[in-house]
Amino acid sequence: MKKKKTVAGLLAVGLLTSVPWTMGFAEGPKWTNVNVYEEQDGSKFNSENYDFVKFSQIGSKLKAIEKQSNRIKVEVRGTSADGNPLYVVTIADPGSHGKFGKIQALRKQMFKNPGKAQDWIAGNPDFKVPVMINGSIHGTEFAGTDAILQLIERFATQNDQETKNILENNILIFNVVQNPDGRVDATRFNGQGIDLNRDFITQSQSETRETVELIKEWNPMVFLDTHGYVKNYAPNRQGLIEPCTPPHNPNYEYDLYNKWAYMQAEAMEANIMKEKDKFTDSTLYKNMQGVYIPQRNDKDGWDDYPPIFTPMYAMYHGAYGHTLETPTNDWNGVRWMYNAIIGALNFATENKQAMITDQIEMFKRGINFDHPFHKDGFFPKAYILPVDEKDPTITHKAVNHLLNNDIEVVQAPKSFVVDGKSYPKGTFIVKMDQAKAGLANTMLWDGEDITNDIGAMYDISAWSLPELWGFEAIPTQTFVDVTTNKVNKISEQGSVSGKGPFLIPNSSVQAVNLVNTLLQQGVSIKRDSKGNFYTDAAANIISAAVKESGLQIESTAKVPADAAPLSSLKVAILKDGGISKVQSHSGTKLSLKRLGFQVTELTPVEVAENGLNGFDVFVYSGSSSLITVITSASSKEFGLQDPAQVAKLKANINSFVAQGGKYIAVGSSASQATKTLGLTDDTINVGGSDSNGIVKVDYEGTGLTGGYGQNDIGFVYRPTWYTNTGNDKVVARYANSDDFFQAGHWKNNKNAKGQAVMVKEQDKDVTLIGLEAGFRDHTDYLFRLLSNAIFEK
């Protein structure tokens, strides 16, 4: 790590003089898990570091500012994965405090009577608009939160004309540190190893859900997400400010967004350039001629297609969303971010009336089912969500997720017919004449194949929740005119009926979780060749767990003769500490835990030095580099350090398999590593690194693929297929049809048509899964491929 510069705090001096940076915790919010002696001084994953503000200092700093000002409100709005507080600061002129509820209620009128709201805006020019600024969602990108702290102090305490003008027109909501765990540990991820800026379609993490709640509460007009570090993308254009390049997600009312977002980006650039002479000791900044704005300066590569990123998600709530990427990891980078945000605030202040009128227009289009820049038929009139009576958990999860995202859902109290098809009472309906129709559709549509539309993609290109979570969402172009009841929240409770034996179908994540819960309680469970589960236990023994599961469990006539007893298994997963800025095993780990397995992370060094004794299953779902020598500082704590350790790791894994241990590889890199380990002689074929999407798969339907069938669904990310499989049992193939690739971006995908995508070695318990069965909580429907592989004898 570089030595701290003596001038590193110069930028802070002018803005942060009134309150000392003292160690300690906020007087109000309390927590016990942040040990200041364990906080990292810098990130091993950054080539440069500076004396950024430590997380343990932030609580006391905010509390001290709050004592000085009647403009500021400091709250703790939940906790992170590791239990750290999530600070939210709201700043407005004193006259607005106490009226936040009224202001929020007024904004809610935008969803009920947008025309009336627009009229009110026209007649009340002194209204205030909320602007939300999100701090350092990636823990190693420290500059965002440091800039936010300076902005908080300025707007809480200063009285210059620019400050007063901004506060007269805006309410500022600061999500101060969206990823406290990452800031404490100086890693990109939260405590669960999840990249929070990939989590906004599934919202698997508490930090993401807190941000979603803030967005819903305020429906900010502008949303700024602070990141780093981008420099030299174009000559002398330092840092990055969106809007993006194509492809743009077609579920946006993009004409209304881009009308203001592009000009706002240039306003941020102008303010940075206006303050150019104040950057210290940096040729990079002195020679700066502007900022890199992807829409202006690039063709593709920065896109707002997937709704997984924070500002892209906020855009569905009407916000003019921007990702701001500061150029450097130092106080100059903090100044760049600070100046960009001031530029955005001044622009929003000058144009608030026209900007909010167009924001309301987005909701108006939804309510009126009027989408002038979309082809007729792109938006269905409604989605119909039938419910499986025996296992309603998948649909109930989906409905609650929609509700949690401000999407209106209704339920039919009686049976009804649409498009000639009858639906039973209890069926859910998402009518698309609603304010946030774009968000509803991006969550529920099947997606599209954009392979030929764009040269390259950044991250995922398909995410259909019905397909990847496994529930039905049937689109109709017919207005569904039936009696319905508004749904607020689904509270489910399972039940047991009959005297046993009881059948637990292999139907959902909750079903497998129930099985693992019962196994851990000592209940005897058997599994048949189709993957279904059975128990002879008395109803009162399993009742509590079944109620918690939400499933309706009934007696069955008999247990199939091929049903084999199960035991509670100890599962190890190889830990990726952050190679290539991802903890690529974390999604699979999350999937296994949701399935109810007891999972232990083991670093490559731990496997090399201690072996796998005591474990029944070893899962590899990470970079192939994990079984090679890694000497970089960022990987030293978990990576193999010399050839001797590599040899020991290989020997221990092979010994584990030779002694009957179960080995499962998930994805392309893990499959390639399996070849290197000598556990397969298959040829591992891999598609492009930016290729991903939803595919048709033909599953065998028993054993390893129990619960799946022909013409079923899979998901790929860096697609993989296997050839030279003579020593394997092939249990799943990509469908042998030209349309096997359903949605996403995958060049030359025809090479994989009909090829093996899931195999098991004949002479050892080694399973290769080319699909991404446990991808970031996206692939709920595929999680059971993992449990099948674990349980299969």
mmCIF file of C-alpha atoms in Angstrom, residues 410-630:
data_model
loop_
_atom_site.group_PDB
_atom_site.id
_atom_site.type_symbol
_atom_site.label_atom_id
_atom_site.label_comp_id
_atom_site.label_asym_id
_atom_site.label_seq_id
_atom_site.Cartn_x
_atom_site.Cartn_y
_atom_site.Cartn_z
ATOM 1 C CA VAL A 410 -54.764 -8.331 -7.460
ATOM 2 C CA GLN A 411 -56.334 -11.718 -6.813
ATOM 3 C CA ALA A 412 -59.512 -13.254 -8.195
ATOM 4 C CA PRO A 413 -61.951 -14.507 -5.519
ATOM 5 C CA LYS A 414 -63.770 -16.581 -8.153
ATOM 6 C CA SER A 415 -62.785 -18.601 -11.194
ATOM 7 C CA PHE A 416 -62.662 -16.723 -14.497
ATOM 8 C CA VAL A 417 -61.942 -17.215 -18.185
ATOM 9 C CA VAL A 418 -59.454 -15.253 -20.316
ATOM 10 C CA ASP A 419 -58.574 -16.047 -23.944
ATOM 11 C CA GLY A 420 -60.692 -19.187 -23.708
ATOM 12 C CA LYS A 421 -58.738 -20.567 -20.750
ATOM 13 C CA SER A 422 -60.247 -21.063 -17.301
ATOM 14 C CA TYR A 423 -58.363 -19.993 -14.174
ATOM 15 C CA PRO A 424 -59.341 -21.030 -10.634
ATOM 16 C CA LYS A 425 -60.141 -18.707 -7.768
ATOM 17 C CA GLY A 426 -57.048 -17.482 -6.006
ATOM 18 C CA THR A 427 -55.248 -16.730 -9.275
ATOM 19 C CA PHE A 428 -53.139 -13.565 -9.151
ATOM 20 C CA ILE A 429 -53.271 -10.873 -11.834
ATOM 21 C CA VAL A 430 -50.834 -8.078 -12.630
ATOM 22 C CA LYS A 431 -52.722 -5.519 -14.690
ATOM 23 C CA MET A 432 -50.387 -3.462 -16.797
ATOM 24 C CA ASP A 433 -52.316 -0.192 -16.718
ATOM 25 C CA GLN A 434 -50.372 0.924 -13.660
ATOM 26 C CA ALA A 435 -47.783 3.578 -12.898
ATOM 27 C CA LYS A 436 -44.731 1.336 -12.787
ATOM 28 C CA ALA A 437 -45.685 -0.866 -15.708
ATOM 29 C CA GLY A 438 -42.117 -0.799 -17.013
ATOM 30 C CA LEU A 439 -40.770 -2.379 -13.838
ATOM 31 C CA ALA A 440 -43.565 -4.964 -13.810
ATOM 32 C CA ASN A 441 -42.838 -5.916 -17.405
ATOM 33 C CA THR A 442 -39.071 -6.110 -17.042
ATOM 34 C CA MET A 443 -39.562 -8.544 -14.173
ATOM 35 C CA LEU A 444 -42.226 -10.667 -15.871
ATOM 36 C CA TRP A 445 -41.435 -10.747 -19.593
ATOM 37 C CA ASP A 446 -39.508 -13.583 -21.262
ATOM 38 C CA GLY A 447 -36.787 -11.280 -22.554
ATOM 39 C CA GLU A 448 -35.297 -11.223 -26.036
ATOM 40 C CA ASP A 449 -32.308 -12.425 -28.010
ATOM 41 C CA ILE A 450 -30.109 -9.354 -28.602
ATOM 42 C CA THR A 451 -27.118 -11.292 -29.979
ATOM 43 C CA ASN A 452 -27.293 -9.605 -33.374
ATOM 44 C CA ASP A 453 -28.175 -6.165 -32.029
ATOM 45 C CA ILE A 454 -24.953 -5.299 -30.258
ATOM 46 C CA GLY A 455 -21.286 -6.200 -30.403
ATOM 47 C CA ALA A 456 -20.653 -6.727 -26.700
ATOM 48 C CA MET A 457 -22.541 -6.755 -23.429
ATOM 49 C CA TYR A 458 -21.681 -5.830 -19.874
ATOM 50 C CA ASP A 459 -23.055 -8.430 -17.478
ATOM 51 C CA ILE A 460 -26.341 -10.298 -17.849
ATOM 52 C CA SER A 461 -28.663 -9.923 -20.802
ATOM 53 C CA ALA A 462 -31.637 -12.037 -19.621
ATOM 54 C CA TRP A 463 -33.301 -12.369 -16.227
ATOM 55 C CA SER A 464 -36.944 -13.469 -16.691
ATOM 56 C CA LEU A 465 -38.215 -14.117 -13.176
ATOM 57 C CA PRO A 466 -41.041 -16.466 -14.249
ATOM 58 C CA GLU A 467 -38.616 -18.707 -16.131
ATOM 59 C CA LEU A 468 -35.690 -18.485 -13.728
ATOM 60 C CA TRP A 469 -37.779 -18.627 -10.546
ATOM 61 C CA GLY A 470 -40.150 -21.225 -11.945
ATOM 62 C CA PHE A 471 -43.616 -19.679 -11.721
ATOM 63 C CA GLU A 472 -46.175 -19.078 -14.442
ATOM 64 C CA ALA A 473 -46.804 -15.538 -15.674
ATOM 65 C CA ILE A 474 -49.087 -15.771 -18.678
ATOM 66 C CA PRO A 475 -49.280 -12.579 -20.762
ATOM 67 C CA THR A 476 -52.557 -11.627 -22.373
ATOM 68 C CA GLN A 477 -53.485 -8.897 -24.819
ATOM 69 C CA THR A 478 -57.021 -8.990 -23.420
ATOM 70 C CA PHE A 479 -58.059 -6.544 -20.708
ATOM 71 C CA VAL A 480 -58.873 -8.779 -17.730
ATOM 72 C CA ASP A 481 -62.215 -7.409 -16.555
ATOM 73 C CA VAL A 482 -63.053 -9.610 -13.562
ATOM 74 C CA THR A 483 -63.804 -8.968 -9.901
ATOM 75 C CA THR A 484 -60.557 -8.871 -7.926
ATOM 76 C CA ASN A 485 -59.228 -8.063 -4.487
ATOM 77 C CA LYS A 486 -56.142 -5.946 -3.915
ATOM 78 C CA VAL A 487 -53.197 -7.923 -2.523
ATOM 79 C CA ASN A 488 -51.014 -6.324 0.144
ATOM 80 C CA LYS A 489 -48.851 -9.227 1.293
ATOM 81 C CA ILE A 490 -48.974 -13.014 1.122
ATOM 82 C CA SER A 491 -48.498 -14.741 4.454
ATOM 83 C CA GLU A 492 -48.298 -18.450 3.855
ATOM 84 C CA GLN A 493 -48.546 -21.392 6.229
ATOM 85 C CA GLY A 494 -48.052 -24.991 5.277
ATOM 86 C CA SER A 495 -50.124 -27.912 6.522
ATOM 87 C CA VAL A 496 -49.982 -31.682 6.937
ATOM 88 C CA SER A 497 -52.973 -33.860 6.126
ATOM 89 C CA GLY A 498 -53.405 -37.613 6.446
ATOM 90 C CA LYS A 499 -51.663 -40.253 8.528
ATOM 91 C CA GLY A 500 -48.643 -40.914 6.363
ATOM 92 C CA PRO A 501 -46.388 -41.898 4.828
ATOM 93 C CA PHE A 502 -45.992 -38.334 3.564
ATOM 94 C CA LEU A 503 -44.817 -37.190 0.149
ATOM 95 C CA ILE A 504 -42.677 -34.066 -0.113
ATOM 96 C CA PRO A 505 -42.486 -33.261 -3.828
ATOM 97 C CA ASN A 506 -39.214 -32.190 -5.397
ATOM 98 C CA SER A 507 -40.983 -29.034 -6.532
ATOM 99 C CA SER A 508 -39.248 -25.973 -5.115
ATOM 100 C CA VAL A 509 -36.438 -24.528 -3.042
ATOM 101 C CA GLN A 510 -38.773 -24.522 -0.044
ATOM 102 C CA ALA A 511 -39.483 -28.226 -0.498
ATOM 103 C CA VAL A 512 -35.780 -29.116 -0.439
ATOM 104 C CA ASN A 513 -35.224 -26.757 2.475
ATOM 105 C CA LEU A 514 -37.977 -28.602 4.357
ATOM 106 C CA VAL A 515 -36.253 -31.923 3.655
ATOM 107 C CA ASN A 516 -32.929 -30.639 4.983
ATOM 108 C CA THR A 517 -34.630 -29.158 8.043
ATOM 109 C CA LEU A 518 -36.233 -32.514 8.845
ATOM 110 C CA LEU A 519 -32.969 -34.416 8.227
ATOM 111 C CA GLN A 520 -31.174 -32.079 10.634
ATOM 112 C CA GLN A 521 -33.909 -32.763 13.177
ATOM 113 C CA GLY A 522 -33.254 -36.499 12.878
ATOM 114 C CA VAL A 523 -36.348 -37.330 10.827
ATOM 115 C CA SER A 524 -35.922 -40.259 8.421
ATOM 116 C CA ILE A 525 -36.322 -39.256 4.755
ATOM 117 C CA LYS A 526 -36.154 -41.294 1.561
ATOM 118 C CA ARG A 527 -35.732 -40.062 -2.029
ATOM 119 C CA ASP A 528 -36.967 -41.787 -5.196
ATOM 120 C CA SER A 529 -35.550 -41.787 -8.706
ATOM 121 C CA LYS A 530 -37.678 -38.763 -9.683
ATOM 122 C CA GLY A 531 -36.221 -36.758 -6.828
ATOM 123 C CA ASN A 532 -39.346 -36.780 -4.630
ATOM 124 C CA PHE A 533 -39.036 -37.274 -0.872
ATOM 125 C CA TYR A 534 -40.933 -39.439 1.617
ATOM 126 C CA THR A 535 -41.129 -39.790 5.377
ATOM 127 C CA ASP A 536 -42.864 -42.246 7.705
ATOM 128 C CA ALA A 537 -42.635 -39.808 10.609
ATOM 129 C CA ALA A 538 -45.839 -38.946 12.458
ATOM 130 C CA ALA A 539 -47.663 -35.782 11.420
ATOM 131 C CA ASN A 540 -47.026 -34.077 14.763
ATOM 132 C CA ILE A 541 -43.273 -34.623 14.351
ATOM 133 C CA ILE A 542 -43.049 -32.796 11.041
ATOM 134 C CA SER A 543 -45.918 -30.337 11.508
ATOM 135 C CA ALA A 544 -43.937 -27.316 12.746
ATOM 136 C CA ALA A 545 -41.389 -27.484 9.924
ATOM 137 C CA VAL A 546 -44.110 -28.003 7.307
ATOM 138 C CA LYS A 547 -46.069 -24.981 8.551
ATOM 139 C CA GLU A 548 -42.948 -22.876 8.237
ATOM 140 C CA SER A 549 -42.305 -24.162 4.706
ATOM 141 C CA GLY A 550 -45.645 -23.066 3.237
ATOM 142 C CA LEU A 551 -46.189 -26.422 1.508
ATOM 143 C CA GLN A 552 -49.353 -28.519 1.637
ATOM 144 C CA ILE A 553 -48.070 -32.010 2.502
ATOM 145 C CA GLU A 554 -50.355 -35.016 2.104
ATOM 146 C CA SER A 555 -50.227 -38.768 2.625
ATOM 147 C CA THR A 556 -49.256 -41.057 -0.230
ATOM 148 C CA ALA A 557 -50.374 -44.626 -0.803
ATOM 149 C CA LYS A 558 -46.883 -46.073 -0.562
ATOM 150 C CA VAL A 559 -43.208 -45.231 -0.760
ATOM 151 C CA PRO A 560 -41.693 -46.303 -4.098
ATOM 152 C CA ALA A 561 -39.456 -49.334 -3.909
ATOM 153 C CA ASP A 562 -36.530 -47.399 -5.426
ATOM 154 C CA ALA A 563 -36.608 -44.726 -2.694
ATOM 155 C CA ALA A 564 -33.260 -44.626 -0.886
ATOM 156 C CA PRO A 565 -32.616 -43.228 2.598
ATOM 157 C CA LEU A 566 -30.943 -39.839 2.921
ATOM 158 C CA SER A 567 -28.730 -38.386 5.605
ATOM 159 C CA SER A 568 -27.822 -34.844 6.576
ATOM 160 C CA LEU A 569 -24.701 -34.053 4.569
ATOM 161 C CA LYS A 570 -21.803 -31.723 5.268
ATOM 162 C CA VAL A 571 -21.022 -29.607 2.241
ATOM 163 C CA ALA A 572 -17.789 -27.705 1.558
ATOM 164 C CA ILE A 573 -17.475 -25.064 -1.161
ATOM 165 C CA LEU A 574 -14.186 -23.709 -2.492
ATOM 166 C CA LYS A 575 -13.952 -20.041 -1.566
ATOM 167 C CA ASP A 576 -12.987 -17.424 -4.106
ATOM 168 C CA GLY A 577 -11.741 -14.435 -2.148
ATOM 169 C CA GLY A 578 -12.183 -11.973 -4.993
ATOM 170 C CA ILE A 579 -10.244 -12.892 -8.126
ATOM 171 C CA SER A 580 -11.264 -10.623 -11.008
ATOM 172 C CA LYS A 581 -13.309 -8.491 -8.622
ATOM 173 C CA VAL A 582 -15.906 -11.224 -8.011
ATOM 174 C CA GLN A 583 -16.414 -13.857 -5.354
ATOM 175 C CA SER A 584 -17.747 -16.211 -7.969
ATOM 176 C CA HIS A 585 -18.678 -18.969 -5.526
ATOM 177 C CA SER A 586 -20.999 -16.727 -3.507
ATOM 178 C CA GLY A 587 -24.098 -17.213 -5.647
ATOM 179 C CA THR A 588 -23.799 -20.990 -5.405
ATOM 180 C CA LYS A 589 -23.158 -20.726 -1.661
ATOM 181 C CA LEU A 590 -26.301 -18.604 -1.295
ATOM 182 C CA SER A 591 -28.261 -21.176 -3.299
ATOM 183 C CA LEU A 592 -27.069 -24.074 -1.147
ATOM 184 C CA LYS A 593 -27.954 -22.248 2.042
ATOM 185 C CA ARG A 594 -31.434 -21.420 0.746
ATOM 186 C CA LEU A 595 -31.830 -25.117 -0.030
ATOM 187 C CA GLY A 596 -31.093 -25.772 3.640
ATOM 188 C CA PHE A 597 -27.634 -27.320 3.391
ATOM 189 C CA GLN A 598 -24.970 -26.691 5.989
ATOM 190 C CA VAL A 599 -22.186 -25.110 3.930
ATOM 191 C CA THR A 600 -18.588 -24.420 4.910
ATOM 192 C CA GLU A 601 -16.329 -22.185 2.827
ATOM 193 C CA LEU A 602 -12.783 -23.480 2.433
ATOM 194 C CA THR A 603 -9.970 -21.511 0.833
ATOM 195 C CA PRO A 604 -7.601 -23.336 -1.535
ATOM 196 C CA VAL A 605 -4.907 -23.082 1.130
ATOM 197 C CA GLU A 606 -7.187 -24.763 3.679
ATOM 198 C CA VAL A 607 -7.961 -27.575 1.253
ATOM 199 C CA ALA A 608 -4.250 -27.990 0.515
ATOM 200 C CA GLU A 609 -3.153 -27.979 4.147
ATOM 201 C CA ASN A 610 -6.083 -29.715 5.857
ATOM 202 C CA GLY A 611 -7.765 -31.808 3.188
ATOM 203 C CA LEU A 612 -11.506 -32.527 3.039
ATOM 204 C CA ASN A 613 -11.891 -34.972 5.905
ATOM 205 C CA GLY A 614 -15.243 -34.590 7.644
ATOM 206 C CA PHE A 615 -17.076 -33.430 4.516
ATOM 207 C CA ASP A 616 -19.408 -35.446 2.318
ATOM 208 C CA VAL A 617 -19.608 -33.081 -0.651
ATOM 209 C CA PHE A 618 -17.126 -30.700 -2.249
ATOM 210 C CA VAL A 619 -18.479 -28.001 -4.571
ATOM 211 C CA TYR A 620 -16.263 -26.067 -6.969
ATOM 212 C CA SER A 621 -17.994 -22.971 -8.347
ATOM 213 C CA GLY A 622 -15.295 -20.390 -8.946
ATOM 214 C CA SER A 623 -12.304 -19.323 -10.955
ATOM 215 C CA SER A 624 -10.023 -22.003 -12.413
ATOM 216 C CA SER A 625 -7.155 -19.867 -11.054
ATOM 217 C CA LEU A 626 -7.977 -21.080 -7.550
ATOM 218 C CA ILE A 627 -5.987 -24.273 -8.151
ATOM 219 C CA THR A 628 -2.925 -22.434 -9.457
ATOM 220 C CA VAL A 629 -0.218 -20.383 -7.768
ATOM 221 C CA ILE A 630 -1.521 -16.902 -6.950
#
